Amino acid sequence: MAAGQAGQAPGVVKVRLSGEPGDIEVMTEIRRLPRGRRRVIETSAPYPNRRDPGVRVYVTLLVNGGQR
C-alpha cells in the first residue's frame, strides 16, 4: 500500500483505483463500509491510464480504527 505523507492526518488513506470504467465505478462503492468506520473525503474524475487500457480514479478516505 502507501505510506502516509508528511503532515497527513491520522486515519487518512489515499487510494488509486485502476481498471475499466465500469469496474472502477463498482469499486468506488467503498461507501458500503459501516458509516462509523469510513468517510469518503474526495473522489477524482476518471483519468485515462498512460500505458494501460482503462482509467484511474483517486479516492481519499478517512477511516476509523476498528476490530481487525
Backbone as numpy.savetxt, mean C-alpha at the origin, in Angstrom:
# Nx Ny Nz CAx CAy CAz Cx Cy Cz
10.61 -6.48 2.65 9.78 -5.30 2.65 10.66 -4.06 2.65
10.17 -3.00 3.23 10.92 -1.75 3.20 11.24 -1.29 4.61
12.36 -0.63 4.73 12.74 -0.05 6.02 12.07 1.31 6.15
11.84 1.73 7.38 11.23 3.03 7.62 12.15 4.15 7.17
11.58 5.22 6.68 12.36 6.36 6.26 12.63 7.25 7.46
13.72 7.99 7.40 14.04 8.92 8.48 12.88 9.88 8.66
12.43 10.04 9.89 11.33 10.94 10.17 9.95 10.37 9.93
9.88 9.14 9.48 8.59 8.51 9.23 7.94 8.12 10.55
6.68 8.39 10.71 5.96 8.11 11.95 5.85 6.60 12.19
5.85 6.18 13.45 5.67 4.76 13.75 4.32 4.27 13.21
4.31 3.08 12.67 3.08 2.50 12.15 2.77 2.86 10.72
3.56 3.75 10.09 3.33 4.11 8.70 4.06 3.11 7.81
3.32 2.53 6.87 3.88 1.55 5.95 3.60 2.03 4.54
4.64 2.03 3.71 4.49 2.41 2.31 4.66 1.16 1.46
3.69 0.93 0.58 3.65 -0.29 -0.21 3.55 0.06 -1.68
4.30 -0.66 -2.52 4.15 -0.51 -3.97 3.53 -1.78 -4.51
2.41 -1.65 -5.19 1.74 -2.78 -5.81 2.00 -2.70 -7.31
2.33 -3.83 -7.92 2.62 -3.85 -9.34 1.90 -5.03 -9.98
1.23 -4.80 -11.10 0.52 -5.88 -11.78 -0.43 -5.33 -12.82
-1.34 -6.17 -13.24 -2.36 -5.75 -14.20 -3.36 -4.84 -13.50
-3.90 -3.85 -14.19 -4.80 -2.89 -13.55 -5.93 -3.53 -12.74
-6.60 -4.54 -13.27 -7.69 -5.18 -12.54 -7.22 -5.85 -11.27
-6.03 -6.47 -11.33 -5.48 -7.13 -10.15 -5.10 -6.11 -9.08
-4.52 -5.00 -9.50 -4.14 -3.94 -8.57 -5.39 -3.40 -7.87
-6.45 -3.22 -8.63 -7.69 -2.69 -8.04 -8.17 -3.61 -6.92
-8.10 -4.90 -7.13 -8.51 -5.85 -6.09 -7.59 -5.73 -4.88
-6.28 -5.60 -5.11 -5.32 -5.54 -4.00 -5.47 -4.27 -3.18
-5.96 -3.21 -3.78 -6.11 -1.99 -3.01 -7.28 -2.08 -2.04
-7.95 -3.20 -2.02 -9.02 -3.43 -1.05 -8.45 -3.81 0.31
-7.30 -3.27 0.63 -6.67 -3.49 1.93 -7.61 -3.00 3.02
-8.57 -2.22 2.64 -9.54 -1.69 3.60 -10.35 -2.79 4.27
-10.18 -4.02 3.84 -10.90 -5.14 4.46 -10.37 -5.49 5.84
-9.19 -5.00 6.17 -8.67 -5.22 7.52 -9.64 -4.58 8.51
-9.72 -5.11 9.72 -10.62 -4.50 10.72 -10.31 -3.01 10.88
-11.35 -2.21 11.03 -11.21 -0.75 11.10 -10.17 -0.27 12.10
-10.11 -0.85 13.24 -9.16 -0.39 14.25 -7.72 -0.73 13.95
-7.46 -1.55 12.95 -6.10 -2.02 12.68 -5.42 -1.30 11.53
-6.16 -0.56 10.72 -5.55 0.06 9.56 -6.29 1.32 9.15
-5.55 2.15 8.45 -6.15 3.32 7.81 -5.34 3.61 6.56
-6.00 3.71 5.43 -5.33 4.06 4.18 -5.18 5.57 4.19
-3.92 6.02 4.17 -3.65 7.46 4.19 -3.70 8.03 2.78
-3.11 7.29 1.85 -3.02 7.80 0.47 -2.88 6.63 -0.49
-3.52 6.75 -1.65 -3.35 5.81 -2.76 -3.07 6.63 -4.00
-1.96 6.32 -4.67 -1.59 7.09 -5.86 -2.43 6.66 -7.06
-2.36 7.46 -8.10 -2.92 7.07 -9.39 -2.05 5.94 -9.95
-2.57 5.12 -10.85 -1.74 4.08 -11.45 -0.72 4.68 -12.41
0.50 4.17 -12.34 1.59 4.57 -13.24 1.96 3.37 -14.10
2.21 3.55 -15.39 2.67 2.42 -16.21 4.02 1.93 -15.68
4.21 0.61 -15.63 5.52 0.07 -15.25 6.54 0.44 -16.31
7.76 0.66 -15.91 8.81 1.07 -16.86 9.29 -0.08 -17.73
9.54 -1.23 -17.13 10.14 -2.34 -17.87 9.22 -3.54 -18.04
8.17 -3.60 -17.27 7.27 -4.74 -17.28 5.87 -4.30 -17.70
5.06 -5.24 -18.17 3.67 -4.88 -18.47 2.91 -4.53 -17.19
1.80 -3.88 -17.34 0.97 -3.56 -16.18 1.25 -2.18 -15.62
0.75 -1.96 -14.42 0.87 -0.66 -13.76 1.38 -0.86 -12.34
1.71 0.26 -11.69 2.09 0.23 -10.28 1.29 1.31 -9.55
0.98 1.03 -8.30 0.23 1.94 -7.44 0.95 1.98 -6.11
1.07 3.16 -5.53 1.70 3.33 -4.22 0.61 3.58 -3.18
0.68 2.84 -2.08 -0.31 2.96 -1.01 0.44 3.27 0.29
-0.01 4.29 1.01 0.55 4.61 2.32 -0.50 4.24 3.36
-0.10 3.39 4.32 -1.01 2.88 5.34 -0.54 3.28 6.72
-1.47 3.42 7.62 -1.17 3.54 9.04 -1.73 2.28 9.67
-0.85 1.46 10.24 -1.30 0.21 10.84 -1.00 0.22 12.32
-1.94 -0.28 13.09 -1.76 -0.43 14.52 -1.28 -1.83 14.79
-0.44 -1.97 15.79 -0.01 -3.30 16.18 -1.20 -4.13 16.59
-0.99 -5.37 16.68 -2.06 -6.25 17.09 -1.45 -7.59 17.42
-2.26 -8.53 17.70 -1.74 -9.86 17.98 -1.22 -10.45 16.70
-0.08 -11.10 16.79 0.52 -11.75 15.62 0.40 -13.22 15.73
